[in-house]
PDB file of C-alpha atoms and ligand atoms in Angstrom:
ATOM      1  CA  MET P   1       6.251  16.032  14.345  1.00  0.00           C
ATOM      2  CA  SER P   2       8.329  12.774  12.747  1.00  0.00           C
ATOM      3  CA  THR P   3       9.855  10.725  14.637  1.00  0.00           C
ATOM      4  CA  VAL P   4      10.879   8.193  12.398  1.00  0.00           C
ATOM      5  CA  PRO P   5      14.012   5.750  12.674  1.00  0.00           C
ATOM      6  CA  VAL P   6      17.881   7.554  11.638  1.00  0.00           C
ATOM      7  CA  LYS P   7      18.416   5.377   8.482  1.00  0.00           C
ATOM      8  CA  ILE P   8      15.073   6.106   6.922  1.00  0.00           C
ATOM      9  CA  LEU P   9      15.462   9.680   7.012  1.00  0.00           C
ATOM     10  CA  GLN P  10      19.295   8.963   6.317  1.00  0.00           C
ATOM     11  CA  GLU P  11      17.660   6.483   3.366  1.00  0.00           C
ATOM     12  CA  ARG P  12      15.464   9.618   2.220  1.00  0.00           C
ATOM     13  CA  ARG P  13      12.601   7.919   2.402  1.00  0.00           C
ATOM     14  CA  ILE P  14      10.069  10.955   3.406  1.00  0.00           C
ATOM     15  CA  THR P  15      10.889  13.572   1.109  1.00  0.00           C
ATOM     16  CA  PHE P  16      10.322  16.586   2.466  1.00  0.00           C
ATOM     17  CA  GLU P  17       8.837  19.853   0.484  1.00  0.00           C
ATOM     18  CA  PRO P  18      10.739  22.379   1.160  1.00  0.00           C
ATOM     19  CA  ALA P  19      14.239  20.742   1.908  1.00  0.00           C
ATOM     20  CA  LEU P  20      15.816  20.546   4.922  1.00  0.00           C
ATOM     21  CA  PRO P  21      18.389  22.396   6.097  1.00  0.00           C
ATOM     22  CA  ASP P  22      21.223  21.145   4.973  1.00  0.00           C
ATOM     23  CA  GLU P  23      22.390  21.559   9.330  1.00  0.00           C
ATOM     24  CA  LYS P  24      19.985  18.878   9.670  1.00  0.00           C
ATOM     25  CA  THR P  25      20.783  16.424   6.968  1.00  0.00           C
ATOM     26  CA  ALA P  26      23.989  16.873   7.650  1.00  0.00           C
ATOM     27  CA  ALA P  27      23.511  15.708  11.240  1.00  0.00           C
ATOM     28  CA  ILE P  28      21.129  12.906   9.790  1.00  0.00           C
ATOM     29  CA  ASP P  29      24.177  11.919   8.359  1.00  0.00           C
ATOM     30  CA  SER P  30      25.950  11.752  10.195  1.00  0.00           C
ATOM     31  CA  ILE P  31      25.122   9.203  12.943  1.00  0.00           C
ATOM     32  CA  PHE P  32      26.103   5.413  12.237  1.00  0.00           C
ATOM     33  CA  VAL P  33      23.153   2.718  12.416  1.00  0.00           C
ATOM     34  CA  GLY P  34      24.105  -0.350  12.780  1.00  0.00           C
ATOM     35  CA  ASP P  35      22.060  -3.651  11.744  1.00  0.00           C
ATOM     36  CA  GLY P  36      20.040  -5.224  14.331  1.00  0.00           C
ATOM     37  CA  LEU P  37      19.358  -9.114  14.637  1.00  0.00           C
ATOM     38  CA  LYS P  38      18.123 -11.926  16.499  1.00  0.00           C
ATOM     39  CA  ILE P  39      16.699 -15.005  16.049  1.00  0.00           C
ATOM     40  CA  PHE P  40      15.084 -17.956  18.646  1.00  0.00           C
ATOM     41  CA  VAL P  41      15.457 -21.276  17.817  1.00  0.00           C
ATOM     42  CA  ALA P  42      12.953 -23.738  19.331  1.00  0.00           C
ATOM     43  CA  PHE P  43      14.514 -27.430  19.796  1.00  0.00           C
ATOM     44  CA  LYS P  44      13.399 -31.043  20.625  1.00  0.00           C
ATOM     45  CA  GLU P  45      16.020 -31.361  23.333  1.00  0.00           C
ATOM     46  CA  ARG P  46      17.620 -28.651  25.551  1.00  0.00           C
ATOM     47  CA  PHE P  47      21.467 -29.384  25.284  1.00  0.00           C
ATOM     48  CA  TYR P  48      22.573 -26.203  26.258  1.00  0.00           C
ATOM     49  CA  PRO P  49      23.653 -23.815  29.267  1.00  0.00           C
ATOM     50  CA  ASP P  50      21.822 -20.247  29.980  1.00  0.00           C
ATOM     51  CA  LEU P  51      24.290 -17.774  28.425  1.00  0.00           C
ATOM     52  CA  VAL P  52      26.557 -17.826  25.915  1.00  0.00           C
ATOM     53  CA  GLY P  53      28.902 -15.053  25.195  1.00  0.00           C
ATOM     54  CA  PHE P  54      31.459 -14.850  22.732  1.00  0.00           C
ATOM     55  CA  GLY P  55      35.122 -13.174  23.610  1.00  0.00           C
ATOM     56  CA  GLY P  56      34.141 -11.514  26.817  1.00  0.00           C
ATOM     57  CA  VAL P  57      31.549 -10.320  28.823  1.00  0.00           C
ATOM     58  CA  LEU P  58      31.782  -6.632  28.788  1.00  0.00           C
ATOM     59  CA  LYS P  59      32.446  -6.573  24.581  1.00  0.00           C
ATOM     60  CA  ALA P  60      28.957  -8.616  24.756  1.00  0.00           C
ATOM     61  CA  LEU P  61      27.622  -5.786  26.514  1.00  0.00           C
ATOM     62  CA  ARG P  62      28.723  -3.276  24.520  1.00  0.00           C
ATOM     63  CA  MET P  63      27.247  -4.490  21.766  1.00  0.00           C
ATOM     64  CA  GLU P  64      30.681  -5.218  20.216  1.00  0.00           C
ATOM     65  CA  ASN P  65      29.869  -9.395  20.159  1.00  0.00           C
ATOM     66  CA  LYS P  66      27.233 -11.448  19.929  1.00  0.00           C
ATOM     67  CA  TYR P  67      25.527 -13.766  23.044  1.00  0.00           C
ATOM     68  CA  ILE P  68      23.212 -16.315  23.135  1.00  0.00           C
ATOM     69  CA  TYR P  69      21.073 -17.335  25.522  1.00  0.00           C
ATOM     70  CA  ASP P  70      17.913 -19.436  27.016  1.00  0.00           C
ATOM     71  CA  ALA P  71      15.109 -17.259  26.244  1.00  0.00           C
ATOM     72  CA  ALA P  72      13.029 -19.408  28.206  1.00  0.00           C
ATOM     73  CA  PHE P  73      14.755 -19.879  31.228  1.00  0.00           C
ATOM     74  CA  ASN P  74      12.708 -18.010  34.168  1.00  0.00           C
ATOM     75  CA  LYS P  75       9.825 -18.284  32.082  1.00  0.00           C
ATOM     76  CA  GLY P  76       7.871 -21.268  33.505  1.00  0.00           C
ATOM     77  CA  ALA P  77       7.441 -22.561  30.164  1.00  0.00           C
ATOM     78  CA  ASP P  78       8.027 -26.255  29.123  1.00  0.00           C
ATOM     79  CA  GLN P  79      10.100 -25.572  25.561  1.00  0.00           C
ATOM     80  CA  ASN P  80      13.559 -25.412  24.709  1.00  0.00           C
ATOM     81  CA  ILE P  81      14.325 -21.792  23.241  1.00  0.00           C
ATOM     82  CA  LEU P  82      17.580 -20.302  21.936  1.00  0.00           C
ATOM     83  CA  GLY P  83      17.702 -16.878  21.405  1.00  0.00           C
ATOM     84  CA  LEU P  84      20.561 -14.691  19.737  1.00  0.00           C
ATOM     85  CA  PHE P  85      21.086 -11.442  19.969  1.00  0.00           C
ATOM     86  CA  ALA P  86      23.230  -9.461  17.927  1.00  0.00           C
ATOM     87  CA  ILE P  87      24.116  -5.324  17.110  1.00  0.00           C
ATOM     88  CA  ASN P  88      26.214  -4.203  14.405  1.00  0.00           C
ATOM     89  CA  GLU P  89      28.681  -5.932  12.178  1.00  0.00           C
ATOM     90  CA  LYS P  90      27.644  -8.996  14.787  1.00  0.00           C
ATOM     91  CA  ALA P  91      24.511  -9.023  13.449  1.00  0.00           C
ATOM     92  CA  ALA P  92      25.709  -8.012  10.130  1.00  0.00           C
ATOM     93  CA  GLU P  93      27.567 -11.304   9.762  1.00  0.00           C
ATOM     94  CA  TYR P  94      23.921 -12.250   9.454  1.00  0.00           C
ATOM     95  CA  THR P  95      21.783  -9.689   7.605  1.00  0.00           C
ATOM     96  CA  ARG P  96      24.330  -9.408   4.610  1.00  0.00           C
ATOM     97  CA  LEU P  97      22.873 -12.975   3.597  1.00  0.00           C
ATOM     98  CA  ASP P  98      20.346 -13.278   0.851  1.00  0.00           C
ATOM     99  CA  SER P  99      17.855 -16.166   2.618  1.00  0.00           C
ATOM    100  CA  GLU P 100      16.480 -16.830   5.345  1.00  0.00           C
ATOM    101  CA  ALA P 101      17.664 -20.342   4.932  1.00  0.00           C
ATOM    102  CA  ALA P 102      21.321 -18.764   4.573  1.00  0.00           C
ATOM    103  CA  ILE P 103      20.839 -17.394   7.701  1.00  0.00           C
ATOM    104  CA  ILE P 104      19.947 -20.158   9.849  1.00  0.00           C
ATOM    105  CA  ASN P 105      22.363 -22.325   8.000  1.00  0.00           C
ATOM    106  CA  LYS P 106      24.868 -20.103   9.735  1.00  0.00           C
ATOM    107  CA  TYR P 107      23.449 -20.216  12.794  1.00  0.00           C
ATOM    108  CA  LEU P 108      22.759 -23.686  13.176  1.00  0.00           C
ATOM    109  CA  ALA P 109      26.336 -24.309  11.805  1.00  0.00           C
ATOM    110  CA  GLU P 110      28.057 -21.785  14.086  1.00  0.00           C
ATOM    111  CA  LEU P 111      25.780 -23.673  17.389  1.00  0.00           C
ATOM    112  CA  ASP P 112      26.719 -27.468  16.255  1.00  0.00           C
ATOM    113  CA  ALA P 113      30.431 -26.410  16.129  1.00  0.00           C
ATOM    114  CA  MET P 114      29.561 -25.557  19.987  1.00  0.00           C
ATOM    115  CA  PHE P 115      27.737 -28.626  20.766  1.00  0.00           C
ATOM    116  CA  ASP P 116      28.845 -31.180  18.812  1.00  0.00           C
ATOM    117  CA  GLY P 117      25.734 -31.044  16.475  1.00  0.00           C
ATOM    118  CA  GLN P 118      23.262 -31.671  18.514  1.00  0.00           C
ATOM    119  CA  ALA P 119      21.381 -28.104  16.855  1.00  0.00           C
ATOM    120  CA  SER P 120      21.066 -29.570  13.684  1.00  0.00           C
ATOM    121  CA  ARG P 121      19.993 -33.014  15.805  1.00  0.00           C
ATOM    122  CA  TYR P 122      17.136 -31.877  18.364  1.00  0.00           C
ATOM    123  CA  TYR P 123      15.813 -28.425  16.227  1.00  0.00           C
ATOM    124  CA  HIS P 124      12.697 -27.581  15.554  1.00  0.00           C
ATOM    125  CA  LYS P 125      11.520 -24.183  14.389  1.00  0.00           C
ATOM    126  CA  HIS P 126      12.589 -20.617  14.120  1.00  0.00           C
ATOM    127  CA  ILE P 127      11.871 -16.904  13.549  1.00  0.00           C
ATOM    128  CA  ILE P 128      14.686 -13.852  12.589  1.00  0.00           C
ATOM    129  CA  GLN P 129      13.859 -11.003  13.589  1.00  0.00           C
ATOM    130  CA  ASN P 130      15.816  -9.209  11.139  1.00  0.00           C
ATOM    131  CA  TRP P 131      15.320  -5.491  11.895  1.00  0.00           C
ATOM    132  CA  SER P 132      17.036  -4.353   9.098  1.00  0.00           C
ATOM    133  CA  ALA P 133      14.911  -5.616   6.343  1.00  0.00           C
ATOM    134  CA  GLU P 134      11.757  -4.269   7.986  1.00  0.00           C
ATOM    135  CA  PRO P 135      11.189  -1.518   5.177  1.00  0.00           C
ATOM    136  CA  TYR P 136      10.193   1.208   8.051  1.00  0.00           C
ATOM    137  CA  ILE P 137      12.565   0.700  10.347  1.00  0.00           C
ATOM    138  CA  ARG P 138      15.983  -0.558   8.275  1.00  0.00           C
ATOM    139  CA  GLY P 139      18.662  -0.943  11.583  1.00  0.00           C
ATOM    140  CA  ALA P 140      19.371  -1.706  14.993  1.00  0.00           C
ATOM    141  CA  TYR P 141      19.481   2.061  16.656  1.00  0.00           C
ATOM    142  CA  SER P 142      21.781   5.069  16.581  1.00  0.00           C
ATOM    143  CA  TYR P 143      25.327   3.728  18.078  1.00  0.00           C
ATOM    144  CA  ASP P 144      27.873   6.537  17.266  1.00  0.00           C
ATOM    145  CA  PHE P 145      28.309  10.070  16.395  1.00  0.00           C
ATOM    146  CA  TYR P 146      30.446  10.642  13.436  1.00  0.00           C
ATOM    147  CA  ALA P 147      31.512  14.213  15.041  1.00  0.00           C
ATOM    148  CA  ASN P 148      30.387  16.528  18.519  1.00  0.00           C
ATOM    149  CA  ARG P 149      27.611  14.122  19.629  1.00  0.00           C
ATOM    150  CA  ARG P 150      26.357  17.189  21.381  1.00  0.00           C
ATOM    151  CA  GLN P 151      26.576  19.548  18.846  1.00  0.00           C
ATOM    152  CA  THR P 152      24.201  16.422  16.224  1.00  0.00           C
ATOM    153  CA  ILE P 153      21.579  15.772  18.758  1.00  0.00           C
ATOM    154  CA  LYS P 154      21.257  19.645  19.079  1.00  0.00           C
ATOM    155  CA  ALA P 155      20.569  19.855  15.021  1.00  0.00           C
ATOM    156  CA  LEU P 156      18.992  17.195  15.579  1.00  0.00           C
ATOM    157  CA  ARG P 157      16.394  18.940  17.809  1.00  0.00           C
ATOM    158  CA  GLN P 158      16.329  21.753  16.384  1.00  0.00           C
ATOM    159  CA  ALA P 159      12.628  22.572  14.875  1.00  0.00           C
ATOM    160  CA  VAL P 160      12.508  22.927  11.011  1.00  0.00           C
ATOM    161  CA  ALA P 161      10.102  26.936  10.461  1.00  0.00           C
ATOM    162  CA  ASN P 162       8.989  26.250  14.748  1.00  0.00           C
ATOM    163  CA  LYS P 163       6.312  23.840  12.166  1.00  0.00           C
ATOM    164  CA  LEU P 164       8.524  20.642  11.611  1.00  0.00           C
ATOM    165  CA  PHE P 165       9.504  18.659  15.489  1.00  0.00           C
ATOM    166  CA  PHE P 166      11.900  15.568  15.155  1.00  0.00           C
ATOM    167  CA  ALA P 167      12.008  13.157  18.529  1.00  0.00           C
ATOM    168  CA  GLY P 168      13.377   9.441  18.795  1.00  0.00           C
ATOM    169  CA  GLU P 169      16.110   8.081  20.676  1.00  0.00           C
ATOM    170  CA  ALA P 170      18.850   8.967  18.370  1.00  0.00           C
ATOM    171  CA  LEU P 171      17.584  12.421  19.730  1.00  0.00           C
ATOM    172  CA  SER P 172      18.696  11.340  23.692  1.00  0.00           C
ATOM    173  CA  ILE P 173      21.695  12.458  25.380  1.00  0.00           C
ATOM    174  CA  LYS P 174      21.683  10.631  28.444  1.00  0.00           C
ATOM    175  CA  HIS P 175      19.254   7.448  26.747  1.00  0.00           C
ATOM    176  CA  GLN P 176      20.528   6.994  23.450  1.00  0.00           C
ATOM    177  CA  ALA P 177      19.496   3.708  21.801  1.00  0.00           C
ATOM    178  CA  THR P 178      16.563   2.706  24.418  1.00  0.00           C
ATOM    179  CA  VAL P 179      12.907   3.001  24.836  1.00  0.00           C
ATOM    180  CA  HIS P 180      12.987   5.438  27.369  1.00  0.00           C
ATOM    181  CA  GLY P 181      15.900   7.261  25.686  1.00  0.00           C
ATOM    182  CA  ALA P 182      12.669   7.895  22.368  1.00  0.00           C
ATOM    183  CA  CYS P 183      10.058   8.138  25.198  1.00  0.00           C
ATOM    184  CA  GLN P 184      12.221  11.366  27.052  1.00  0.00           C
ATOM    185  CA  SER P 185      12.681  12.666  23.366  1.00  0.00           C
ATOM    186  CA  GLY P 186       9.144  12.444  22.997  1.00  0.00           C
ATOM    187  CA  LEU P 187       7.830  14.294  26.140  1.00  0.00           C
ATOM    188  CA  ALA P 188      11.296  16.819  25.708  1.00  0.00           C
ATOM    189  CA  ALA P 189       9.327  17.987  21.266  1.00  0.00           C
ATOM    190  CA  VAL P 190       5.919  18.240  22.467  1.00  0.00           C
ATOM    191  CA  ARG P 191       7.500  20.766  25.340  1.00  0.00           C
ATOM    192  CA  GLN P 192       9.014  22.296  22.416  1.00  0.00           C
ATOM    193  CA  LEU P 193       5.765  22.145  20.392  1.00  0.00           C
ATOM    194  CA  LEU P 194       3.903  24.126  23.249  1.00  0.00           C
ATOM    195  CA  GLY P 195       6.336  26.293  23.184  1.00  0.00           C
ATOM    196  CA  GLU P 196       8.288  26.127  26.628  1.00  0.00           C
ATOM    197  CA  ALA P 197      11.971  26.922  26.577  1.00  0.00           C
ATOM    198  CA  TYR P 198      13.760  24.656  25.221  1.00  0.00           C
ATOM    199  CA  SER P 199      17.544  23.657  26.796  1.00  0.00           C
ATOM    200  CA  LEU P 200      20.420  21.130  26.191  1.00  0.00           C
ATOM    201  CA  THR P 201      20.779  21.659  30.109  1.00  0.00           C
ATOM    202  CA  THR P 202      16.610  19.726  30.822  1.00  0.00           C
ATOM    203  CA  GLN P 203      15.779  17.010  32.783  1.00  0.00           C
ATOM    204  CA  ASP P 204      14.628  15.575  29.727  1.00  0.00           C
ATOM    205  CA  LEU P 205      17.957  15.093  28.171  1.00  0.00           C
TER     206      LEU P 205
HETATM  207  C1  FAD M   1      17.339  -6.401  18.710  1.00  0.00           C
HETATM  208  C2  FAD M   1      16.804  -4.628  19.479  1.00  0.00           C
HETATM  209  C3  FAD M   1      17.111  -4.913  20.623  1.00  0.00           C
HETATM  210  C4  FAD M   1      16.972  -3.886  21.958  1.00  0.00           C
HETATM  211  N1  FAD M   1      16.655  -4.073  23.281  1.00  0.00           N
HETATM  212  C5  FAD M   1      16.400  -3.144  23.762  1.00  0.00           C
HETATM  213  C6  FAD M   1      15.947  -2.525  25.302  1.00  0.00           C
HETATM  214  O1  FAD M   1      16.145  -4.397  25.954  1.00  0.00           O
HETATM  215  N2  FAD M   1      15.749  -1.587  25.737  1.00  0.00           N
HETATM  216  C7  FAD M   1      15.359  -0.706  25.934  1.00  0.00           C
HETATM  217  O2  FAD M   1      15.475   0.242  25.888  1.00  0.00           O
HETATM  218  N3  FAD M   1      15.841  -0.673  23.752  1.00  0.00           N
HETATM  219  C8  FAD M   1      16.271  -1.628  23.502  1.00  0.00           C
HETATM  220  N4  FAD M   1      16.096  -1.217  21.393  1.00  0.00           N
HETATM  221  C9  FAD M   1      16.065  -0.022  21.292  1.00  0.00           C
HETATM  222  C10 FAD M   1      15.086   0.642  21.148  1.00  0.00           C
HETATM  223  O3  FAD M   1      13.530  -0.506  20.471  1.00  0.00           O
HETATM  224  C11 FAD M   1      14.827   1.601  20.820  1.00  0.00           C
HETATM  225  O4  FAD M   1      15.392   2.564  20.704  1.00  0.00           O
HETATM  226  C12 FAD M   1      13.259   1.934  20.447  1.00  0.00           C
HETATM  227  O5  FAD M   1      12.896   0.959  19.867  1.00  0.00           O
HETATM  228  C13 FAD M   1      13.520   3.339  19.610  1.00  0.00           C
HETATM  229  O6  FAD M   1      12.373   3.710  19.591  1.00  0.00           O
HETATM  230  P1  FAD M   1      12.094   4.938  18.018  1.00  0.00           P
HETATM  231  O7  FAD M   1      10.523   5.541  18.709  1.00  0.00           O
HETATM  232  O8  FAD M   1      13.096   6.577  18.575  1.00  0.00           O
HETATM  233  O9  FAD M   1      11.835   4.414  16.812  1.00  0.00           O
HETATM  234  P2  FAD M   1      10.740   3.166  16.262  1.00  0.00           P
HETATM  235  O10 FAD M   1      10.044   2.440  17.594  1.00  0.00           O
HETATM  236  O11 FAD M   1      11.696   2.630  16.038  1.00  0.00           O
HETATM  237  O12 FAD M   1       9.492   3.652  16.027  1.00  0.00           O
HETATM  238  C14 FAD M   1       9.288   4.532  14.614  1.00  0.00           C
HETATM  239  C15 FAD M   1       8.359   4.705  13.768  1.00  0.00           C
HETATM  240  O13 FAD M   1       8.103   5.106  12.883  1.00  0.00           O
HETATM  241  C16 FAD M   1       7.339   4.341  12.053  1.00  0.00           C
HETATM  242  N5  FAD M   1       8.153   5.121  10.511  1.00  0.00           N
HETATM  243  C17 FAD M   1       8.957   4.882   9.347  1.00  0.00           C
HETATM  244  N6  FAD M   1       8.931   5.088   9.008  1.00  0.00           N
HETATM  245  C18 FAD M   1       7.567   5.553   8.847  1.00  0.00           C
HETATM  246  C19 FAD M   1       6.617   6.678   7.593  1.00  0.00           C
HETATM  247  N7  FAD M   1       7.162   6.818   6.386  1.00  0.00           N
HETATM  248  N8  FAD M   1       5.965   7.253   7.812  1.00  0.00           N
HETATM  249  C20 FAD M   1       5.048   6.781   8.912  1.00  0.00           C
HETATM  250  N9  FAD M   1       6.303   6.248  10.182  1.00  0.00           N
HETATM  251  C21 FAD M   1       7.124   5.406  10.355  1.00  0.00           C
HETATM  252  C22 FAD M   1       7.512   2.858  12.105  1.00  0.00           C
HETATM  253  O14 FAD M   1       7.046   1.901  11.571  1.00  0.00           O
HETATM  254  C23 FAD M   1       7.925   2.895  14.204  1.00  0.00           C
HETATM  255  O15 FAD M   1       6.550   2.288  14.667  1.00  0.00           O
HETATM  256  C24 FAD M   1      16.799  -2.146  21.107  1.00  0.00           C
HETATM  257  C25 FAD M   1      16.143  -2.434  20.149  1.00  0.00           C
HETATM  258  C26 FAD M   1      16.576  -3.953  18.977  1.00  0.00           C
HETATM  259  C27 FAD M   1      17.026  -3.206  16.992  1.00  0.00           C
END
């Protein structure tokens, strides 16, 4: 069973012998997986509101924009921590920079512009979670399908020689890009492996 992220397959980090069927490879390559980034910064003083959205809440929810939030909100913590969540191009603005120092400097400069230099003034420490740089992840999650989505997922789910099965978030139709979608896809793949009737109309999708 293969449950590795789509990017790992797209970058050919695993060699299959015999090679995967062309239809499977084409389906894998037709998925867009963007960059994914979170940054958490601890500050000595709190100078910010609970949530800062860029360019409209709806766009932020559709992940076309980044958002910054009070990561300690309602957590009973006495620390001042701002979180940044960014996917796709909004994440790439940071991940394409060549060092962690460059990423944090860009982010602090943006916060300084919004909060009158207070981010740099009260900066304490930070953690960057760059999912695109993780060697076994290499990105955020499946975001778009260049070809017919249902056909693509069907090709992805097709077992190879009834021996090699596939699962993961990209193989969920209803809950793509989520943990529960990945779990449901895994359940469907196990049922497929056990020889149960496999259909794109089952509730697992
Ligand atoms: C910043 C961010 C925030 C998110 N927020 C949410 C959220 O709030 N809610 C939600 O539902 N989802 C969220 N997601 C999406 C969710 O994390 C993924 O959809 C989910 O983890 C995908 O599960 P998966 O099992 O398909 O893949 P993964 O969780 O990526 O698991 C794949 C596994 O394969 C392993 N692997 C890779 N290469 C190899 C190899 N060569 N050999 C062996 N093993 C290998 C990896 O180490 C990894 O353990 C978020 C994702 C990101 C990046």
